[in-house]
PDB file of C-alpha atoms in Angstrom:
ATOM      1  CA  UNK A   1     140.076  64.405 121.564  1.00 79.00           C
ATOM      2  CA  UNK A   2     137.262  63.745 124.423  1.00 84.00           C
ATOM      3  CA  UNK A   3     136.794  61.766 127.616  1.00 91.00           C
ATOM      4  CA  UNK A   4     133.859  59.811 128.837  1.00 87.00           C
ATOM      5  CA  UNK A   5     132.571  59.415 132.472  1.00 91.00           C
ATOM      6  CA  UNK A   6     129.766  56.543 133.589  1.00 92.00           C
ATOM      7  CA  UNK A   7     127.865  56.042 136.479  1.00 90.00           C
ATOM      8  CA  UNK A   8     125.539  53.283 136.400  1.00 89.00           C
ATOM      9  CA  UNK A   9     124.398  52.330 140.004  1.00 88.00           C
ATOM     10  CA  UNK A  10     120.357  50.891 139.807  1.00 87.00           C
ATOM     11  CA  UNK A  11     118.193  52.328 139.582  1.00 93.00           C
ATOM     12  CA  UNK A  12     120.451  55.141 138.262  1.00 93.00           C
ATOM     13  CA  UNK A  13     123.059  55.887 135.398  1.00 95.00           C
ATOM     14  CA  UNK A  14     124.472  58.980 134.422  1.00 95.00           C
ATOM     15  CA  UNK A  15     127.245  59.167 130.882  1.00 95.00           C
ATOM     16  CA  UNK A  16     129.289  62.396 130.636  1.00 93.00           C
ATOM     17  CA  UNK A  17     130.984  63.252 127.014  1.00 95.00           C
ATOM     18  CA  UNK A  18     132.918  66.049 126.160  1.00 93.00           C
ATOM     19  CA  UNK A  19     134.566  66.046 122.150  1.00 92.00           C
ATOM     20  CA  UNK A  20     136.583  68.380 120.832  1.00 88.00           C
ATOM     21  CA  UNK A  21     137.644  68.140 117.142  1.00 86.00           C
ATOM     22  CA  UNK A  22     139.649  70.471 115.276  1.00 82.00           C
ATOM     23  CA  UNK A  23     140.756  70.328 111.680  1.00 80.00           C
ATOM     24  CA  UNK A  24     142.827  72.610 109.421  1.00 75.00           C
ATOM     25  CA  UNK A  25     142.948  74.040 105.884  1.00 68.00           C
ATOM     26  CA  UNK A  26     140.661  75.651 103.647  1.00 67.00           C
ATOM     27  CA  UNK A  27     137.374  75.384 105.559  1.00 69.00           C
ATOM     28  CA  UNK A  28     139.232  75.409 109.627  1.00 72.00           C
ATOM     29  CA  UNK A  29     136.405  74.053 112.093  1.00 79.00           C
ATOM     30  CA  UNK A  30     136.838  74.102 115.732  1.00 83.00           C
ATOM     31  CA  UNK A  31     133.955  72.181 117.080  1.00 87.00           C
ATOM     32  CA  UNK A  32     133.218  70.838 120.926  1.00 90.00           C
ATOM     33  CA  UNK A  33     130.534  69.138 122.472  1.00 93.00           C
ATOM     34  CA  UNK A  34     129.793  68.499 125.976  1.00 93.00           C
ATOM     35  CA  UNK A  35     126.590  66.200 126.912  1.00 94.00           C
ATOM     36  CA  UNK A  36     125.037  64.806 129.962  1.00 96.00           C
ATOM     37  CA  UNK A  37     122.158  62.471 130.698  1.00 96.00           C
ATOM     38  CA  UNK A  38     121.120  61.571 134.056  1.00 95.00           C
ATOM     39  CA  UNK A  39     118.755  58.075 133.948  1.00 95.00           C
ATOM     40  CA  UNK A  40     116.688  56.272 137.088  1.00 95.00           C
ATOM     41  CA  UNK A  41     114.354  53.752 136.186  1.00 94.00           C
ATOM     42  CA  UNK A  42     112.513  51.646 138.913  1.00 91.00           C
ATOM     43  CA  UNK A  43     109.774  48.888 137.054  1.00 90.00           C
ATOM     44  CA  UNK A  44     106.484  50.957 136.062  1.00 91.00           C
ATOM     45  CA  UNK A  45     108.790  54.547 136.419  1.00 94.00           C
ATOM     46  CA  UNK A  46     111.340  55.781 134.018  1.00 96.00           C
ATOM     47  CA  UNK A  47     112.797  59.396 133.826  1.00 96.00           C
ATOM     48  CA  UNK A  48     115.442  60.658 132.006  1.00 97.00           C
ATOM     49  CA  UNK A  49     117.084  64.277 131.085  1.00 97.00           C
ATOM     50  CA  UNK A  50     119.487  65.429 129.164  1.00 97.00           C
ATOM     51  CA  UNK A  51     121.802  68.204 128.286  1.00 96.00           C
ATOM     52  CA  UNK A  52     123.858  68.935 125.336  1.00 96.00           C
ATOM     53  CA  UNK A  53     126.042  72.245 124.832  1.00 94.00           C
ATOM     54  CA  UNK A  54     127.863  72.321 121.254  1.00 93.00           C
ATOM     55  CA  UNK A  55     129.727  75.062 119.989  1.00 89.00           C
ATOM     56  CA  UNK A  56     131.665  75.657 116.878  1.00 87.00           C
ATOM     57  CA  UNK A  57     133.968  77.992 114.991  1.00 85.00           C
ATOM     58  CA  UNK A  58     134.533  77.730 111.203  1.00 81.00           C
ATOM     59  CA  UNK A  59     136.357  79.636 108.511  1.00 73.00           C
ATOM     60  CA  UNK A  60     139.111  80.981 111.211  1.00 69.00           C
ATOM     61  CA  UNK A  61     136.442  83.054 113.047  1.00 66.00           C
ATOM     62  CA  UNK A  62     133.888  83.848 110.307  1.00 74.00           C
ATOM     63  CA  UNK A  63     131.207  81.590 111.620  1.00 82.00           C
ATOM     64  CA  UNK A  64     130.440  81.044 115.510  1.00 86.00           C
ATOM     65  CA  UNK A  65     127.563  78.800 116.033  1.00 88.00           C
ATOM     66  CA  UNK A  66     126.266  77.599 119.800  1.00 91.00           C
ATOM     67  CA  UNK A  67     123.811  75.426 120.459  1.00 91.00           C
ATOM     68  CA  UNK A  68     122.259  74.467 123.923  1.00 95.00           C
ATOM     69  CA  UNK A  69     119.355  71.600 124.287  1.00 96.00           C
ATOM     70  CA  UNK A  70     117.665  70.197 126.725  1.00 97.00           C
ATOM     71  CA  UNK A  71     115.587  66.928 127.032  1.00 97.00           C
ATOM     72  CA  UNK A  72     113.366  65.481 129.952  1.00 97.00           C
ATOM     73  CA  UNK A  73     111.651  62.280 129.668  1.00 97.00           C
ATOM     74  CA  UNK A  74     108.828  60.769 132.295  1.00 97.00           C
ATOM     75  CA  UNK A  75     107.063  57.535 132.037  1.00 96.00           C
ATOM     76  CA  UNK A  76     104.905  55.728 134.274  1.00 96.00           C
ATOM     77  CA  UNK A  77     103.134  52.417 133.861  1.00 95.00           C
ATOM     78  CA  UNK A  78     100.342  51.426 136.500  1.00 93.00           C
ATOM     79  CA  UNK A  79      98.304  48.409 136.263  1.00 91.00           C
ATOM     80  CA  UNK A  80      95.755  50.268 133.475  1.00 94.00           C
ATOM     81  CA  UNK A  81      97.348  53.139 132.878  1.00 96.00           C
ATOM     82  CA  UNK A  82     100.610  54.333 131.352  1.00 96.00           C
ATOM     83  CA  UNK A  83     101.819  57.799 131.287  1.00 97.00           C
ATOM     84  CA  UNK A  84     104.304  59.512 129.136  1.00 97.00           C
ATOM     85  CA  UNK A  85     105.681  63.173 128.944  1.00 97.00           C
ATOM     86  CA  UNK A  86     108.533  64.767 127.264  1.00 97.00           C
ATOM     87  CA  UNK A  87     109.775  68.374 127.126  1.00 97.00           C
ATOM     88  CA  UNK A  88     112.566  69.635 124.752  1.00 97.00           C
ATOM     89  CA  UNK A  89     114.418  72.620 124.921  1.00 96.00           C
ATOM     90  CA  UNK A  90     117.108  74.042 121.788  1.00 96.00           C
ATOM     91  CA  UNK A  91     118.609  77.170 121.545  1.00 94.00           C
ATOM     92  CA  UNK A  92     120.813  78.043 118.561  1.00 91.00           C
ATOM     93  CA  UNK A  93     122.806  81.504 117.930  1.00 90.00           C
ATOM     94  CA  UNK A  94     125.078  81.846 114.904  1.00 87.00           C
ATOM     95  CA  UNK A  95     127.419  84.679 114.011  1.00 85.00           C
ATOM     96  CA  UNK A  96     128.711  85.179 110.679  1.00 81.00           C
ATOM     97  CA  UNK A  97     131.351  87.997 109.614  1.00 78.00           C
ATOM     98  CA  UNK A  98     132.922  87.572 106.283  1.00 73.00           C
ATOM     99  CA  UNK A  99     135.203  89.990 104.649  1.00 70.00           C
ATOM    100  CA  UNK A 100     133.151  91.938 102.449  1.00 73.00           C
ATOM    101  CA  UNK A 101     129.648  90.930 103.696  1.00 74.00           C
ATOM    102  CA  UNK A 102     127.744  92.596 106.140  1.00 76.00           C
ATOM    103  CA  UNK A 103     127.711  90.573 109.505  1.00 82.00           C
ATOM    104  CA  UNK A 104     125.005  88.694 110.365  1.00 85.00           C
ATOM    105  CA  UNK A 105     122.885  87.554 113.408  1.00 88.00           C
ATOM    106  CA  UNK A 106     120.465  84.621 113.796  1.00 90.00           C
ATOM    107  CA  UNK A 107     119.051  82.796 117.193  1.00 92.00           C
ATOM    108  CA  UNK A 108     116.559  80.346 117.668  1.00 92.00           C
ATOM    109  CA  UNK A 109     114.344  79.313 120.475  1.00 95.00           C
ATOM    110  CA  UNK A 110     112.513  75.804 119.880  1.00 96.00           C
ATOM    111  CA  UNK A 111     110.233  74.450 123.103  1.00 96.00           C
ATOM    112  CA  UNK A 112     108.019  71.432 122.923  1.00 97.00           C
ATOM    113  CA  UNK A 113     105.855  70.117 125.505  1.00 97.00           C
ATOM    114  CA  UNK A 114     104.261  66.728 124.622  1.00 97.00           C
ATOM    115  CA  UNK A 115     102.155  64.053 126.991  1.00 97.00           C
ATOM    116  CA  UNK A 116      99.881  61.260 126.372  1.00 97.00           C
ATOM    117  CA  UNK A 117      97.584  58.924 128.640  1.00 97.00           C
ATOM    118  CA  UNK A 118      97.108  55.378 127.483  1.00 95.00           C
ATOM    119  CA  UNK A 119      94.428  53.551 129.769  1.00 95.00           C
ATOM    120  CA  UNK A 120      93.522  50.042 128.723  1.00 92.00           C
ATOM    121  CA  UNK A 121      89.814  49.465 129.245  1.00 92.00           C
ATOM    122  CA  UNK A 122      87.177  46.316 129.551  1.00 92.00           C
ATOM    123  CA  UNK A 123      86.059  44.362 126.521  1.00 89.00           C
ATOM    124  CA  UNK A 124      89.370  44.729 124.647  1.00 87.00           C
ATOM    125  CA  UNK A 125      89.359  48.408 124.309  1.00 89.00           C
ATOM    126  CA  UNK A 126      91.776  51.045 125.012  1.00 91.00           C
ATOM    127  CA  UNK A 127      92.217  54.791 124.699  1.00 93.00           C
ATOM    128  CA  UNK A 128      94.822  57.020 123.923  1.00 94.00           C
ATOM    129  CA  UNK A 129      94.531  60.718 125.008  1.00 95.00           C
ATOM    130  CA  UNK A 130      97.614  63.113 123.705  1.00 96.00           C
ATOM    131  CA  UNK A 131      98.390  66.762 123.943  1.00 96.00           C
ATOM    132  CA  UNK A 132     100.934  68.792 122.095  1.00 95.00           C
ATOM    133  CA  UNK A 133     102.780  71.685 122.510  1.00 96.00           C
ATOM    134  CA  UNK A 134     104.854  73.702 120.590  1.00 96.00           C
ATOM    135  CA  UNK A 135     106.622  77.465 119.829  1.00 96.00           C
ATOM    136  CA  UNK A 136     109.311  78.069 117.535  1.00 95.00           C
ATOM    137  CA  UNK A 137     110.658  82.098 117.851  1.00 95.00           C
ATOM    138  CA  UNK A 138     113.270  83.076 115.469  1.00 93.00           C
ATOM    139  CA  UNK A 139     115.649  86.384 114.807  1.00 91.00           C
ATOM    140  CA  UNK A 140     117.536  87.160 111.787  1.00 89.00           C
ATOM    141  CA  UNK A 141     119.849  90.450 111.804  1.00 85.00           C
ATOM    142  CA  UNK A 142     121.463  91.954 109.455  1.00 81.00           C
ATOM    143  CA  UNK A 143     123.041  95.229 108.436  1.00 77.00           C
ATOM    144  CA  UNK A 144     119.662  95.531 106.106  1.00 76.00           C
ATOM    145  CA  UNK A 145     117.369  94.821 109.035  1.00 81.00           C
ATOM    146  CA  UNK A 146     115.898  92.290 111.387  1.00 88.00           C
ATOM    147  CA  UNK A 147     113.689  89.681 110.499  1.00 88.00           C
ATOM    148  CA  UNK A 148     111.265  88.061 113.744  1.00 92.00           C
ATOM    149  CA  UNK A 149     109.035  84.565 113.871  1.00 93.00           C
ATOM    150  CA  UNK A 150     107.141  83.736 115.911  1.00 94.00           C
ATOM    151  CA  UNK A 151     104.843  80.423 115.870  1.00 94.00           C
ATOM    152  CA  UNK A 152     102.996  78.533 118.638  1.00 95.00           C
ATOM    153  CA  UNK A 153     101.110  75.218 118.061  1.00 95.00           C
ATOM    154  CA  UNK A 154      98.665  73.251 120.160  1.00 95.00           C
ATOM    155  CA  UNK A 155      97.545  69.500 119.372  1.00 94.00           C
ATOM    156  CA  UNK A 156      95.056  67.539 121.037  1.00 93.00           C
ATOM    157  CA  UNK A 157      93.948  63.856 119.363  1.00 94.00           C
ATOM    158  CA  UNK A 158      91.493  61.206 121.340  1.00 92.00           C
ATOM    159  CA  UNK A 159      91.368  57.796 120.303  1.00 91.00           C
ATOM    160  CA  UNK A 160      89.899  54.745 120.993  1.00 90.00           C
ATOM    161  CA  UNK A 161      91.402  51.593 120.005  1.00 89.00           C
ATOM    162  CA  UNK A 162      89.310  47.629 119.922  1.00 87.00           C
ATOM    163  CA  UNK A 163      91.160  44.406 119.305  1.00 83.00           C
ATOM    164  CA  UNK A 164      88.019  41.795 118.492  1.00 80.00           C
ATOM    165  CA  UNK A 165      90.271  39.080 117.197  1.00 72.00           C
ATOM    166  CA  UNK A 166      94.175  39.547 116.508  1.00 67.00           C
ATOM    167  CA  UNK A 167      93.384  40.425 112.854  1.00 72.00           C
ATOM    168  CA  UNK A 168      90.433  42.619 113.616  1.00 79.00           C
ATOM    169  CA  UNK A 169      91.078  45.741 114.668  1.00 80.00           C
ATOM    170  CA  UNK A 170      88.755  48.924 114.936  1.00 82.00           C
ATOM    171  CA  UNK A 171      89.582  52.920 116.020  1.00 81.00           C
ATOM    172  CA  UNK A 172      87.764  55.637 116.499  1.00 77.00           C
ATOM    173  CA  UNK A 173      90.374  59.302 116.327  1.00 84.00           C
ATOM    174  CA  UNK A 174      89.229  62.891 116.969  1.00 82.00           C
ATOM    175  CA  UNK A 175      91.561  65.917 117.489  1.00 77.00           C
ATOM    176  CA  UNK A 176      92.486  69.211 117.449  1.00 80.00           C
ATOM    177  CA  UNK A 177      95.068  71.626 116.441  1.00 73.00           C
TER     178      UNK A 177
END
């Protein structure tokens, strides 16, 4: 079961989902999913975003597992010099409860930040500056205890690019994480 919604007017569009699929038996799922993305793109400018909610429910209750992410997009081209950017969201949270097992917690919290700067220069030579961002925190719990994560990671690369002939090609690539 579902229904879909467009919009699509220039320089924007917009699509609207929702699913919902249930099966039954032996391993019972309930699962829905509701997404959204909202698009405007003008020449040289695009941005886009998206949401997406998804929950399910397996085993006749055992297992309950939502998930939320989120996606924005940016790119801009000028003459020289493009731009791009991107930052992701994603949450997850599972229950489990299974007769005879101690229940169980877990969530997740994923966030990534990522842009890059491509300027083409004189003489056949361009440069590509990018940065990365990223933090992953985690939580397990259990009867037994609670188990915590936490990880953050930064990324930084330079290059530079030169296109002598089509067939010759030379780069130069520093970074950092």
């Amino acid at each position: 079961q579902g229904a879909l919604a467009r919009y699509d007017e220039r320089p924007w569009s917009s699509t609207l989902s929702y699913i919902n699929h249930e099966s039954s038996g032996y391993l019972s799922s309930d699962n829905q999913s509701l997404l959204y993305n909202l698009n405007y793109f003008q020449t040289g400018t695009s941005v886009s975003g998206t949401y997406n909610h998804n929950t399910a429910t397996t085993n006749d209750g055992a297992e309950d597992t939502t998930r939320d992410m989120y996606n924005l997009n940016f790119i801009k081209k000028l003459e020289q010099v493009r731009f791009n950017s991107r930052w992701t969201h994603d949450e997850h949270d599972q229950d489990e409860s299974y007769v005879g097992a101690p229940d169980s917690s877990s969530s997740l919290q994923e966030d990534e930040l990522y842009g890059e700067i491509d300027v083409e220069l004189p003489h056949n030579f361009d440069t590509v500056l990018t940065y990365l961002n990223s933090d992953r925190d985690s939580t397990y719990i259990r009867e037994t205890g609670t188990l915590k994560s936490y990880t953050e990671s930064e990324y930084y690369n330079f290059r530079l690019h030169h296109r002598l002939y089509k067939s010759l090609n030379s780069a130069f690539s520093a970074g950092h994480q």
